Amino acid sequence: MNSVFNKLRNLDAYPKINEDFYRRTFSGGLITLASSFIMLFLFFSELRLYLHAKTETKLIVDTSRGGKIHINFDVSFPAIPCSILSLDAMDISGEEHLDIRHNIIKKRIDHHGNVIEARQDGIGAPKIEKPLQKHGGRLQHNETYCGSCFGAEESDDDCCNSCEEVREAYRKRGWAITNQDLIDQCKREDFLQKVRDEEGEGCNIEGSLEVNKVAGSFHFVPGKSFHQSSFNFFGFLELQTSDYNVSHRIKRLAFGDHYHGLVNPLDGVHWEYDKQNVMHQYFVKVVPTIYKDIRGRTVQSNQYSVTEHFKNVEFGSSQFIPGVFFFYDLSPVKVTYTEEHVPFLHFITHICAIVGGIFSVAGIVDAFIYHGQRKMKKKVGIGKFG
């Protein structure tokens, strides 16, 4: 057994020196203190990097098909009343939604941006239940009836029991309502009176859209749009005035859920116009994004880049109307972000490298200073220095 222990002793790569042969110096103490502080500093720096996750980024081709995109927005128009502000959306697949009201909240604001009233979007009386009489009857307040569509009905059984249904029937025909005072449903709902009551106010519109995962557009316009012939060609149902100021402030515009580090370039954008009837266009390139955090939670979202263009339009133009338009297209490339910790073995390796490296460098510096001092003292002793 003693022979085994002796063989192990012979393998010792760190032979011990008797303390009687040690010589401690002032410079050695300073170097030891400095190297200890450097070791501690680098150790805690490495520990901080180990405890905090790093993010790996990958670019892959987006092979997914179908699906939906959630567009969240919060936009203020200080010079357009809520009564005449509408939101429309459509895409290249042919799906369109005009005067969207679901998941939309409009807030009436004054010229200082203070909220006057917040309400779920919708103007007019509640929809009247199924009719008890056919077209042509005298309309009385709160009477249940089958109202006339004023020539826009597609069959004799069609009923327009509210001002909005009359406007919708006209939109389907591609007609413009030039005088809503002559429409009994609109008179009964006091639609025009509500527009007049909100004169001089602005509107904050907040909500979300669910659209197909294809190129498309959505826009905020004063008035009501109706599709005429193509993807981006609209008519316009005129309302009382020919001048609209589309100054706007975008508090938030996001194509999907938020994740750590996401930056939406249109958040906080503010445009103010002196001239009336401006068509402001944003061209958005949407990049599908997957974010996986350190806990394993996955967020399916999107980030985007944007360019913009605006131009003055003449009122009554059949091709260009005042408003704020967002045209979006999808990138074929998907970005994946993955949070992960530095492996523990890498952390240990780095710590060993720090301790061993500093210890070795400090030993070299100490030896250089110690032997340098001895040579200087020897030369001074024999009178050769200086």
mmCIF file of C-alpha atoms in Angstrom:
data_model
loop_
_atom_site.group_PDB
_atom_site.id
_atom_site.type_symbol
_atom_site.label_atom_id
_atom_site.label_comp_id
_atom_site.label_asym_id
_atom_site.label_seq_id
_atom_site.Cartn_x
_atom_site.Cartn_y
_atom_site.Cartn_z
ATOM 1 C CA MET A 1 0.000 0.000 0.000
ATOM 2 C CA ASN A 2 2.867 2.368 0.804
ATOM 3 C CA SER A 3 4.362 1.715 -2.625
ATOM 4 C CA VAL A 4 1.098 2.802 -4.268
ATOM 5 C CA PHE A 5 1.100 6.009 -2.243
ATOM 6 C CA ASN A 6 4.715 6.651 -3.208
ATOM 7 C CA LYS A 7 3.914 6.210 -6.888
ATOM 8 C CA LEU A 8 1.021 8.696 -6.543
ATOM 9 C CA ARG A 9 3.368 11.178 -4.853
ATOM 10 C CA ASN A 10 5.749 10.914 -7.800
ATOM 11 C CA LEU A 11 2.848 11.949 -10.078
ATOM 12 C CA ASP A 12 2.341 15.238 -8.196
ATOM 13 C CA ALA A 13 2.614 18.054 -10.765
ATOM 14 C CA TYR A 14 2.567 20.663 -7.987
ATOM 15 C CA PRO A 15 5.608 19.985 -5.789
ATOM 16 C CA LYS A 16 5.526 21.894 -2.518
ATOM 17 C CA ILE A 17 8.312 24.250 -1.466
ATOM 18 C CA ASN A 18 9.298 24.632 2.142
ATOM 19 C CA GLU A 19 8.074 27.920 3.591
ATOM 20 C CA ASP A 20 11.617 28.710 4.730
ATOM 21 C CA PHE A 21 12.559 29.292 1.110
ATOM 22 C CA TYR A 22 9.694 31.724 0.373
ATOM 23 C CA ARG A 23 10.363 35.447 0.155
ATOM 24 C CA ARG A 24 7.368 37.772 0.186
ATOM 25 C CA THR A 25 7.630 41.262 -1.402
ATOM 26 C CA PHE A 26 5.623 44.451 -1.372
ATOM 27 C CA SER A 27 5.196 44.383 -5.169
ATOM 28 C CA GLY A 28 3.992 40.799 -4.969
ATOM 29 C CA GLY A 29 1.305 41.829 -2.483
ATOM 30 C CA LEU A 30 0.065 44.624 -4.770
ATOM 31 C CA ILE A 31 -0.002 42.295 -7.769
ATOM 32 C CA THR A 32 -1.907 39.651 -5.748
ATOM 33 C CA LEU A 33 -4.477 42.230 -4.621
ATOM 34 C CA ALA A 34 -4.950 43.622 -8.133
ATOM 35 C CA SER A 35 -5.228 40.181 -9.733
ATOM 36 C CA SER A 36 -7.793 39.135 -7.087
ATOM 37 C CA PHE A 37 -10.006 42.131 -7.906
ATOM 38 C CA ILE A 38 -9.701 41.396 -11.618
ATOM 39 C CA MET A 39 -10.623 37.746 -11.026
ATOM 40 C CA LEU A 40 -13.694 38.730 -9.000
ATOM 41 C CA PHE A 41 -14.787 41.288 -11.589
ATOM 42 C CA LEU A 42 -14.480 38.845 -14.483
ATOM 43 C CA PHE A 43 -16.122 36.079 -12.442
ATOM 44 C CA PHE A 44 -19.238 38.154 -11.713
ATOM 45 C CA SER A 45 -19.343 39.367 -15.332
ATOM 46 C CA GLU A 46 -19.289 35.784 -16.527
ATOM 47 C CA LEU A 47 -21.896 34.833 -13.910
ATOM 48 C CA ARG A 48 -24.208 37.628 -15.109
ATOM 49 C CA LEU A 49 -23.901 36.405 -18.686
ATOM 50 C CA TYR A 50 -24.644 32.874 -17.546
ATOM 51 C CA LEU A 51 -27.764 33.876 -15.564
ATOM 52 C CA HIS A 52 -29.154 36.008 -18.405
ATOM 53 C CA ALA A 53 -30.404 34.293 -21.531
ATOM 54 C CA LYS A 54 -28.929 35.042 -24.905
ATOM 55 C CA THR A 55 -30.995 35.152 -28.094
ATOM 56 C CA GLU A 56 -30.197 33.086 -31.143
ATOM 57 C CA THR A 57 -31.566 34.338 -34.476
ATOM 58 C CA LYS A 58 -32.346 32.195 -37.501
ATOM 59 C CA LEU A 59 -33.809 32.990 -40.924
ATOM 60 C CA ILE A 60 -35.872 30.298 -42.625
ATOM 61 C CA VAL A 61 -38.276 30.172 -45.546
ATOM 62 C CA ASP A 62 -41.875 30.541 -44.420
ATOM 63 C CA THR A 63 -43.602 27.399 -45.711
ATOM 64 C CA SER A 64 -46.809 27.858 -43.710
ATOM 65 C CA ARG A 65 -50.038 28.203 -45.629
ATOM 66 C CA GLY A 66 -53.272 29.867 -44.660
ATOM 67 C CA GLY A 67 -53.706 31.275 -41.202
ATOM 68 C CA LYS A 68 -54.713 34.665 -39.881
ATOM 69 C CA ILE A 69 -52.960 37.849 -38.798
ATOM 70 C CA HIS A 70 -54.206 39.942 -35.884
ATOM 71 C CA ILE A 71 -53.711 43.656 -36.451
ATOM 72 C CA ASN A 72 -53.913 45.748 -33.276
ATOM 73 C CA PHE A 73 -54.205 49.508 -33.636
ATOM 74 C CA ASP A 74 -54.794 52.682 -31.665
ATOM 75 C CA VAL A 75 -55.061 55.760 -33.902
ATOM 76 C CA SER A 76 -56.313 59.279 -33.165
ATOM 77 C CA PHE A 77 -57.761 61.759 -35.678
ATOM 78 C CA PRO A 78 -58.053 65.166 -33.975
ATOM 79 C CA ALA A 79 -60.093 66.728 -36.803
ATOM 80 C CA ILE A 80 -62.492 63.926 -37.861
ATOM 81 C CA PRO A 81 -65.623 63.171 -35.771
ATOM 82 C CA CYS A 82 -66.332 59.566 -34.825
ATOM 83 C CA SER A 83 -69.712 59.665 -36.569
ATOM 84 C CA ILE A 84 -68.167 59.868 -40.025
ATOM 85 C CA LEU A 85 -64.935 57.913 -39.474
ATOM 86 C CA SER A 86 -65.042 54.386 -40.874
ATOM 87 C CA LEU A 87 -62.603 51.477 -41.130
ATOM 88 C CA ASP A 88 -62.457 49.167 -44.159
ATOM 89 C CA ALA A 89 -60.256 46.161 -44.936
ATOM 90 C CA MET A 90 -59.726 43.885 -47.926
ATOM 91 C CA ASP A 91 -57.129 41.533 -49.375
ATOM 92 C CA ILE A 92 -56.050 40.114 -52.725
ATOM 93 C CA SER A 93 -58.112 36.962 -52.185
ATOM 94 C CA GLY A 94 -61.211 39.099 -52.723
ATOM 95 C CA GLU A 95 -62.406 39.177 -49.118
ATOM 96 C CA GLU A 96 -63.509 42.629 -48.009
ATOM 97 C CA HIS A 97 -65.032 44.162 -44.908
ATOM 98 C CA LEU A 98 -66.515 47.652 -45.168
ATOM 99 C CA ASP A 99 -67.322 49.927 -42.248
ATOM 100 C CA ILE A 100 -65.970 47.447 -39.691
ATOM 101 C CA ARG A 101 -67.600 47.629 -36.272
ATOM 102 C CA HIS A 102 -66.631 44.425 -34.464
ATOM 103 C CA ASN A 103 -63.896 44.698 -31.799
ATOM 104 C CA ILE A 104 -63.732 48.474 -32.387
ATOM 105 C CA ILE A 105 -64.019 51.185 -29.751
ATOM 106 C CA LYS A 106 -64.341 54.828 -30.736
ATOM 107 C CA LYS A 107 -63.601 57.645 -28.308
ATOM 108 C CA ARG A 108 -64.816 61.169 -28.981
ATOM 109 C CA ILE A 109 -61.969 63.575 -28.183
ATOM 110 C CA ASP A 110 -61.636 67.339 -28.093
ATOM 111 C CA HIS A 111 -58.884 69.341 -29.801
ATOM 112 C CA HIS A 112 -56.666 68.804 -26.734
ATOM 113 C CA GLY A 113 -57.004 65.019 -27.001
ATOM 114 C CA ASN A 114 -59.192 64.678 -23.902
ATOM 115 C CA VAL A 115 -61.798 61.917 -24.070
ATOM 116 C CA ILE A 116 -65.403 63.141 -24.230
ATOM 117 C CA GLU A 117 -67.114 59.788 -24.628
ATOM 118 C CA ALA A 118 -66.047 56.193 -25.285
ATOM 119 C CA ARG A 119 -68.378 53.741 -26.964
ATOM 120 C CA GLN A 120 -68.463 50.536 -28.911
ATOM 121 C CA ASP A 121 -68.574 51.548 -32.541
ATOM 122 C CA GLY A 122 -72.034 51.886 -34.017
ATOM 123 C CA ILE A 123 -74.333 54.770 -34.892
ATOM 124 C CA GLY A 124 -78.106 54.691 -35.034
ATOM 125 C CA ALA A 125 -80.956 52.937 -33.285
ATOM 126 C CA PRO A 126 -80.837 49.224 -32.469
ATOM 127 C CA LYS A 127 -81.838 47.012 -35.351
ATOM 128 C CA ILE A 128 -85.619 46.654 -35.625
ATOM 129 C CA GLU A 129 -86.991 43.146 -35.350
ATOM 130 C CA LYS A 130 -88.590 41.351 -38.303
ATOM 131 C CA PRO A 131 -91.322 43.390 -40.001
ATOM 132 C CA LEU A 132 -95.039 43.369 -39.411
ATOM 133 C CA GLN A 133 -95.885 45.353 -42.550
ATOM 134 C CA LYS A 134 -94.532 45.731 -46.068
ATOM 135 C CA HIS A 135 -93.018 48.737 -47.793
ATOM 136 C CA GLY A 136 -94.911 51.948 -48.009
ATOM 137 C CA GLY A 137 -96.436 52.147 -44.554
ATOM 138 C CA ARG A 138 -96.217 55.438 -42.652
ATOM 139 C CA LEU A 139 -93.205 55.283 -40.297
ATOM 140 C CA GLN A 140 -93.880 55.979 -36.628
ATOM 141 C CA HIS A 141 -91.363 56.111 -33.803
ATOM 142 C CA ASN A 142 -90.521 52.636 -32.428
ATOM 143 C CA GLU A 143 -92.905 50.981 -34.917
ATOM 144 C CA THR A 144 -91.924 47.537 -36.197
ATOM 145 C CA TYR A 145 -92.134 47.476 -39.970
ATOM 146 C CA CYS A 146 -90.462 46.474 -43.227
ATOM 147 C CA GLY A 147 -88.762 49.635 -44.330
ATOM 148 C CA SER A 148 -88.058 50.684 -47.863
ATOM 149 C CA CYS A 149 -84.565 50.567 -49.351
ATOM 150 C CA PHE A 150 -85.533 53.461 -51.648
ATOM 151 C CA GLY A 151 -84.929 51.567 -54.859
ATOM 152 C CA ALA A 152 -81.819 49.696 -53.751
ATOM 153 C CA GLU A 153 -83.556 46.465 -52.676
ATOM 154 C CA GLU A 154 -82.622 43.395 -54.715
ATOM 155 C CA SER A 155 -86.044 41.753 -54.291
ATOM 156 C CA ASP A 156 -89.505 42.695 -53.054
ATOM 157 C CA ASP A 157 -88.872 40.850 -49.784
ATOM 158 C CA ASP A 158 -85.817 42.925 -48.853
ATOM 159 C CA CYS A 159 -86.243 45.291 -45.922
ATOM 160 C CA CYS A 160 -84.120 48.221 -44.767
ATOM 161 C CA ASN A 161 -85.139 48.785 -41.169
ATOM 162 C CA SER A 162 -82.351 51.181 -40.226
ATOM 163 C CA CYS A 163 -80.294 53.961 -41.733
ATOM 164 C CA GLU A 164 -77.267 51.670 -41.824
ATOM 165 C CA GLU A 165 -79.208 49.026 -43.795
ATOM 166 C CA VAL A 166 -80.195 51.659 -46.345
ATOM 167 C CA ARG A 167 -76.561 52.734 -46.669
ATOM 168 C CA GLU A 168 -75.496 49.088 -47.013
ATOM 169 C CA ALA A 169 -78.050 48.505 -49.773
ATOM 170 C CA TYR A 170 -76.740 51.574 -51.583
ATOM 171 C CA ARG A 171 -73.171 50.364 -51.165
ATOM 172 C CA LYS A 172 -74.028 47.039 -52.777
ATOM 173 C CA ARG A 173 -75.513 48.891 -55.722
ATOM 174 C CA GLY A 174 -72.548 51.250 -55.953
ATOM 175 C CA TRP A 175 -74.780 54.258 -55.410
ATOM 176 C CA ALA A 176 -74.040 57.363 -53.362
ATOM 177 C CA ILE A 177 -76.473 58.820 -50.832
ATOM 178 C CA THR A 178 -76.527 62.532 -51.564
ATOM 179 C CA ASN A 179 -79.183 63.656 -49.082
ATOM 180 C CA GLN A 180 -79.848 61.560 -46.004
ATOM 181 C CA ASP A 181 -82.480 64.048 -44.791
ATOM 182 C CA LEU A 182 -84.866 62.409 -47.262
ATOM 183 C CA ILE A 183 -84.400 58.924 -45.784
ATOM 184 C CA ASP A 184 -86.958 58.245 -43.050
ATOM 185 C CA GLN A 185 -84.773 55.723 -41.230
ATOM 186 C CA CYS A 186 -81.903 58.209 -40.989
ATOM 187 C CA LYS A 187 -84.232 60.984 -39.862
ATOM 188 C CA ARG A 188 -85.697 58.793 -37.134
ATOM 189 C CA GLU A 189 -82.241 57.778 -35.874
ATOM 190 C CA ASP A 190 -81.079 61.411 -35.906
ATOM 191 C CA PHE A 191 -77.884 60.348 -37.688
ATOM 192 C CA LEU A 192 -77.264 63.750 -39.221
ATOM 193 C CA GLN A 193 -77.975 65.450 -35.912
ATOM 194 C CA LYS A 194 -75.310 63.292 -34.274
ATOM 195 C CA VAL A 195 -72.863 64.303 -36.989
ATOM 196 C CA ARG A 196 -73.666 67.962 -36.348
ATOM 197 C CA ASP A 197 -73.347 67.479 -32.575
ATOM 198 C CA GLU A 198 -69.810 66.136 -33.037
ATOM 199 C CA GLU A 199 -68.689 68.946 -35.320
ATOM 200 C CA GLY A 200 -65.260 70.243 -34.294
ATOM 201 C CA GLU A 201 -64.407 67.066 -32.382
ATOM 202 C CA GLY A 202 -61.857 64.376 -33.115
ATOM 203 C CA CYS A 203 -61.881 60.619 -32.763
ATOM 204 C CA ASN A 204 -59.656 57.963 -31.264
ATOM 205 C CA ILE A 205 -60.302 54.536 -32.773
ATOM 206 C CA GLU A 206 -58.886 51.469 -31.058
ATOM 207 C CA GLY A 207 -59.344 47.778 -31.684
ATOM 208 C CA SER A 208 -58.160 44.823 -33.694
ATOM 209 C CA LEU A 209 -58.649 43.177 -37.070
ATOM 210 C CA GLU A 210 -58.306 39.535 -38.034
ATOM 211 C CA VAL A 211 -57.243 39.267 -41.676
ATOM 212 C CA ASN A 212 -56.098 36.494 -43.974
ATOM 213 C CA LYS A 213 -52.384 35.816 -44.187
ATOM 214 C CA VAL A 214 -52.123 37.344 -47.658
ATOM 215 C CA ALA A 215 -51.362 40.810 -49.001
ATOM 216 C CA GLY A 216 -54.095 43.313 -48.305
ATOM 217 C CA SER A 217 -54.953 46.744 -47.004
ATOM 218 C CA PHE A 218 -57.035 48.561 -44.443
ATOM 219 C CA HIS A 219 -57.807 52.230 -44.215
ATOM 220 C CA PHE A 220 -59.470 54.923 -42.137
ATOM 221 C CA VAL A 221 -61.608 57.293 -44.198
ATOM 222 C CA PRO A 222 -64.144 60.055 -43.437
ATOM 223 C CA GLY A 223 -67.379 58.709 -44.902
ATOM 224 C CA LYS A 224 -68.405 55.303 -46.122
ATOM 225 C CA SER A 225 -66.562 53.349 -48.784
ATOM 226 C CA PHE A 226 -67.990 50.961 -51.309
ATOM 227 C CA HIS A 227 -66.088 48.616 -53.564
ATOM 228 C CA GLN A 228 -66.449 49.324 -57.262
ATOM 229 C CA SER A 229 -64.142 47.292 -59.467
ATOM 230 C CA SER A 230 -60.719 46.322 -58.118
ATOM 231 C CA PHE A 231 -58.557 45.749 -55.094
ATOM 232 C CA ASN A 232 -57.853 49.379 -54.253
ATOM 233 C CA PHE A 233 -60.538 51.373 -56.085
ATOM 234 C CA PHE A 234 -63.348 52.815 -54.008
ATOM 235 C CA GLY A 235 -66.298 55.074 -54.255
ATOM 236 C CA PHE A 236 -67.203 57.465 -51.479
ATOM 237 C CA LEU A 237 -70.528 58.202 -49.821
ATOM 238 C CA GLU A 238 -70.399 61.944 -49.252
ATOM 239 C CA LEU A 239 -71.338 63.506 -45.938
ATOM 240 C CA GLN A 240 -72.237 67.178 -45.759
ATOM 241 C CA THR A 241 -68.779 68.673 -46.304
ATOM 242 C CA SER A 242 -66.052 68.535 -48.892
ATOM 243 C CA ASP A 243 -63.036 69.180 -46.631
ATOM 244 C CA TYR A 244 -61.445 66.622 -44.342
ATOM 245 C CA ASN A 245 -58.266 67.023 -42.356
ATOM 246 C CA VAL A 246 -56.640 63.607 -41.928
ATOM 247 C CA SER A 247 -54.010 64.676 -39.390
ATOM 248 C CA HIS A 248 -53.398 61.612 -37.234
ATOM 249 C CA ARG A 249 -51.348 60.143 -34.439
ATOM 250 C CA ILE A 250 -50.573 56.418 -34.307
ATOM 251 C CA LYS A 251 -50.203 55.349 -30.707
ATOM 252 C CA ARG A 252 -49.864 51.680 -31.604
ATOM 253 C CA LEU A 253 -49.881 49.519 -34.710
ATOM 254 C CA ALA A 254 -48.843 45.877 -34.337
ATOM 255 C CA PHE A 255 -49.240 42.835 -36.551
ATOM 256 C CA GLY A 256 -49.563 40.205 -33.850
ATOM 257 C CA ASP A 257 -48.782 39.723 -30.171
ATOM 258 C CA HIS A 258 -46.020 41.550 -28.356
ATOM 259 C CA TYR A 259 -42.803 39.783 -27.399
ATOM 260 C CA HIS A 260 -39.637 40.905 -25.635
ATOM 261 C CA GLY A 261 -37.585 43.202 -27.836
ATOM 262 C CA LEU A 262 -40.282 43.848 -30.451
ATOM 263 C CA VAL A 263 -40.135 47.324 -32.019
ATOM 264 C CA ASN A 264 -43.073 48.619 -34.059
ATOM 265 C CA PRO A 265 -41.738 51.467 -36.238
ATOM 266 C CA LEU A 266 -45.113 53.237 -36.511
ATOM 267 C CA ASP A 267 -45.743 53.469 -32.763
ATOM 268 C CA GLY A 268 -45.790 57.150 -31.798
ATOM 269 C CA VAL A 269 -45.856 58.483 -35.386
ATOM 270 C CA HIS A 270 -47.621 61.851 -35.667
ATOM 271 C CA TRP A 271 -48.619 63.727 -38.824
ATOM 272 C CA GLU A 272 -50.331 67.105 -38.827
ATOM 273 C CA TYR A 273 -51.592 68.717 -42.019
ATOM 274 C CA ASP A 274 -52.476 72.322 -42.764
ATOM 275 C CA LYS A 275 -54.068 71.419 -46.092
ATOM 276 C CA GLN A 276 -57.312 69.510 -46.429
ATOM 277 C CA ASN A 277 -58.034 66.267 -48.308
ATOM 278 C CA VAL A 278 -54.724 64.432 -48.063
ATOM 279 C CA MET A 279 -54.330 60.761 -48.923
ATOM 280 C CA HIS A 280 -51.640 59.334 -46.612
ATOM 281 C CA GLN A 281 -50.369 55.872 -47.523
ATOM 282 C CA TYR A 282 -48.216 53.479 -45.492
ATOM 283 C CA PHE A 283 -46.618 50.540 -47.305
ATOM 284 C CA VAL A 284 -45.827 47.835 -44.777
ATOM 285 C CA LYS A 285 -43.635 44.745 -45.245
ATOM 286 C CA VAL A 286 -44.663 42.163 -42.651
ATOM 287 C CA VAL A 287 -42.092 39.570 -41.545
ATOM 288 C CA PRO A 288 -43.487 36.462 -39.778
ATOM 289 C CA THR A 289 -41.683 35.947 -36.480
ATOM 290 C CA ILE A 290 -41.507 33.187 -33.879
ATOM 291 C CA TYR A 291 -40.159 34.006 -30.424
ATOM 292 C CA LYS A 292 -39.297 31.213 -27.961
ATOM 293 C CA ASP A 293 -38.412 32.382 -24.467
ATOM 294 C CA ILE A 294 -36.293 30.613 -21.883
ATOM 295 C CA ARG A 295 -39.373 29.048 -20.234
ATOM 296 C CA GLY A 296 -40.386 27.330 -23.466
ATOM 297 C CA ARG A 297 -43.282 29.705 -24.239
ATOM 298 C CA THR A 298 -43.670 30.334 -27.970
ATOM 299 C CA VAL A 299 -45.123 33.561 -29.409
ATOM 300 C CA GLN A 300 -46.309 33.551 -33.024
ATOM 301 C CA SER A 301 -46.118 37.169 -34.126
ATOM 302 C CA ASN A 302 -44.852 39.519 -36.831
ATOM 303 C CA GLN A 303 -42.494 42.451 -37.146
ATOM 304 C CA TYR A 304 -42.555 44.938 -39.982
ATOM 305 C CA SER A 305 -40.814 47.701 -41.859
ATOM 306 C CA VAL A 306 -42.636 50.614 -43.456
ATOM 307 C CA THR A 307 -42.362 53.324 -46.085
ATOM 308 C CA GLU A 308 -44.897 56.092 -46.575
ATOM 309 C CA HIS A 309 -46.258 58.452 -49.177
ATOM 310 C CA PHE A 310 -48.867 61.200 -49.149
ATOM 311 C CA LYS A 311 -50.494 63.419 -51.743
ATOM 312 C CA ASN A 312 -53.235 66.009 -51.992
ATOM 313 C CA VAL A 313 -56.481 64.881 -53.593
ATOM 314 C CA GLU A 314 -59.395 66.777 -55.049
ATOM 315 C CA PHE A 315 -62.758 66.233 -53.453
ATOM 316 C CA GLY A 316 -65.027 64.188 -55.697
ATOM 317 C CA SER A 317 -62.186 62.220 -57.243
ATOM 318 C CA SER A 318 -63.409 58.718 -58.106
ATOM 319 C CA GLN A 319 -59.976 57.147 -57.745
ATOM 320 C CA PHE A 320 -58.359 58.893 -54.761
ATOM 321 C CA ILE A 321 -60.089 59.826 -51.532
ATOM 322 C CA PRO A 322 -58.757 61.507 -48.365
ATOM 323 C CA GLY A 323 -57.827 59.139 -45.576
ATOM 324 C CA VAL A 324 -55.057 57.068 -44.027
ATOM 325 C CA PHE A 325 -54.289 53.856 -45.917
ATOM 326 C CA PHE A 326 -52.163 50.879 -44.845
ATOM 327 C CA PHE A 327 -51.052 48.468 -47.586
ATOM 328 C CA TYR A 328 -49.319 45.381 -46.220
ATOM 329 C CA ASP A 329 -47.475 42.510 -47.863
ATOM 330 C CA LEU A 330 -45.841 39.430 -46.335
ATOM 331 C CA SER A 331 -42.203 38.481 -46.549
ATOM 332 C CA PRO A 332 -41.412 34.901 -47.686
ATOM 333 C CA VAL A 333 -38.751 34.701 -44.959
ATOM 334 C CA LYS A 334 -39.567 33.871 -41.349
ATOM 335 C CA VAL A 335 -37.419 34.962 -38.395
ATOM 336 C CA THR A 336 -37.058 32.776 -35.303
ATOM 337 C CA TYR A 337 -35.666 34.068 -32.012
ATOM 338 C CA THR A 338 -34.716 31.503 -29.375
ATOM 339 C CA GLU A 339 -33.694 32.395 -25.826
ATOM 340 C CA GLU A 340 -31.203 30.034 -24.220
ATOM 341 C CA HIS A 341 -28.706 29.910 -21.365
ATOM 342 C CA VAL A 342 -24.968 29.419 -21.769
ATOM 343 C CA PRO A 343 -24.270 25.716 -20.998
ATOM 344 C CA PHE A 344 -22.999 25.121 -17.474
ATOM 345 C CA LEU A 345 -19.851 23.372 -18.719
ATOM 346 C CA HIS A 346 -19.035 26.432 -20.829
ATOM 347 C CA PHE A 347 -19.482 28.596 -17.744
ATOM 348 C CA ILE A 348 -17.082 26.403 -15.717
ATOM 349 C CA THR A 349 -14.592 26.418 -18.594
ATOM 350 C CA HIS A 350 -14.657 30.211 -18.762
ATOM 351 C CA ILE A 351 -14.184 30.513 -14.983
ATOM 352 C CA CYS A 352 -11.183 28.187 -15.075
ATOM 353 C CA ALA A 353 -9.727 30.150 -17.981
ATOM 354 C CA ILE A 354 -10.190 33.415 -16.066
ATOM 355 C CA VAL A 355 -8.591 32.157 -12.841
ATOM 356 C CA GLY A 356 -5.744 30.281 -14.529
ATOM 357 C CA GLY A 357 -5.037 33.004 -17.058
ATOM 358 C CA ILE A 358 -4.892 35.825 -14.532
ATOM 359 C CA PHE A 359 -2.859 33.727 -12.099
ATOM 360 C CA SER A 360 -0.309 32.938 -14.819
ATOM 361 C CA VAL A 361 -0.097 36.502 -16.100
ATOM 362 C CA ALA A 362 0.201 37.869 -12.561
ATOM 363 C CA GLY A 363 3.041 35.389 -11.874
ATOM 364 C CA ILE A 364 4.909 36.524 -14.986
ATOM 365 C CA VAL A 365 4.485 40.198 -14.043
ATOM 366 C CA ASP A 366 5.582 39.520 -10.460
ATOM 367 C CA ALA A 367 8.657 37.574 -11.608
ATOM 368 C CA PHE A 368 9.581 40.336 -14.038
ATOM 369 C CA ILE A 369 9.323 43.013 -11.349
ATOM 370 C CA TYR A 370 11.102 40.908 -8.707
ATOM 371 C CA HIS A 371 14.091 39.973 -10.883
ATOM 372 C CA GLY A 372 14.245 43.493 -12.300
ATOM 373 C CA GLN A 373 14.457 44.938 -8.805
ATOM 374 C CA ARG A 374 17.211 42.449 -7.832
ATOM 375 C CA LYS A 375 19.319 43.319 -10.887
ATOM 376 C CA MET A 376 18.913 47.031 -10.212
ATOM 377 C CA LYS A 377 19.971 46.595 -6.588
ATOM 378 C CA LYS A 378 22.989 44.501 -7.617
ATOM 379 C CA LYS A 379 24.132 47.181 -10.088
ATOM 380 C CA VAL A 380 23.618 49.898 -7.500
ATOM 381 C CA GLY A 381 25.714 47.862 -5.027
ATOM 382 C CA ILE A 382 28.678 47.623 -7.385
ATOM 383 C CA GLY A 383 28.302 51.233 -8.621
ATOM 384 C CA LYS A 384 27.392 50.374 -12.225
ATOM 385 C CA PHE A 385 23.861 51.835 -12.222
ATOM 386 C CA GLY A 386 23.537 55.340 -13.678
#
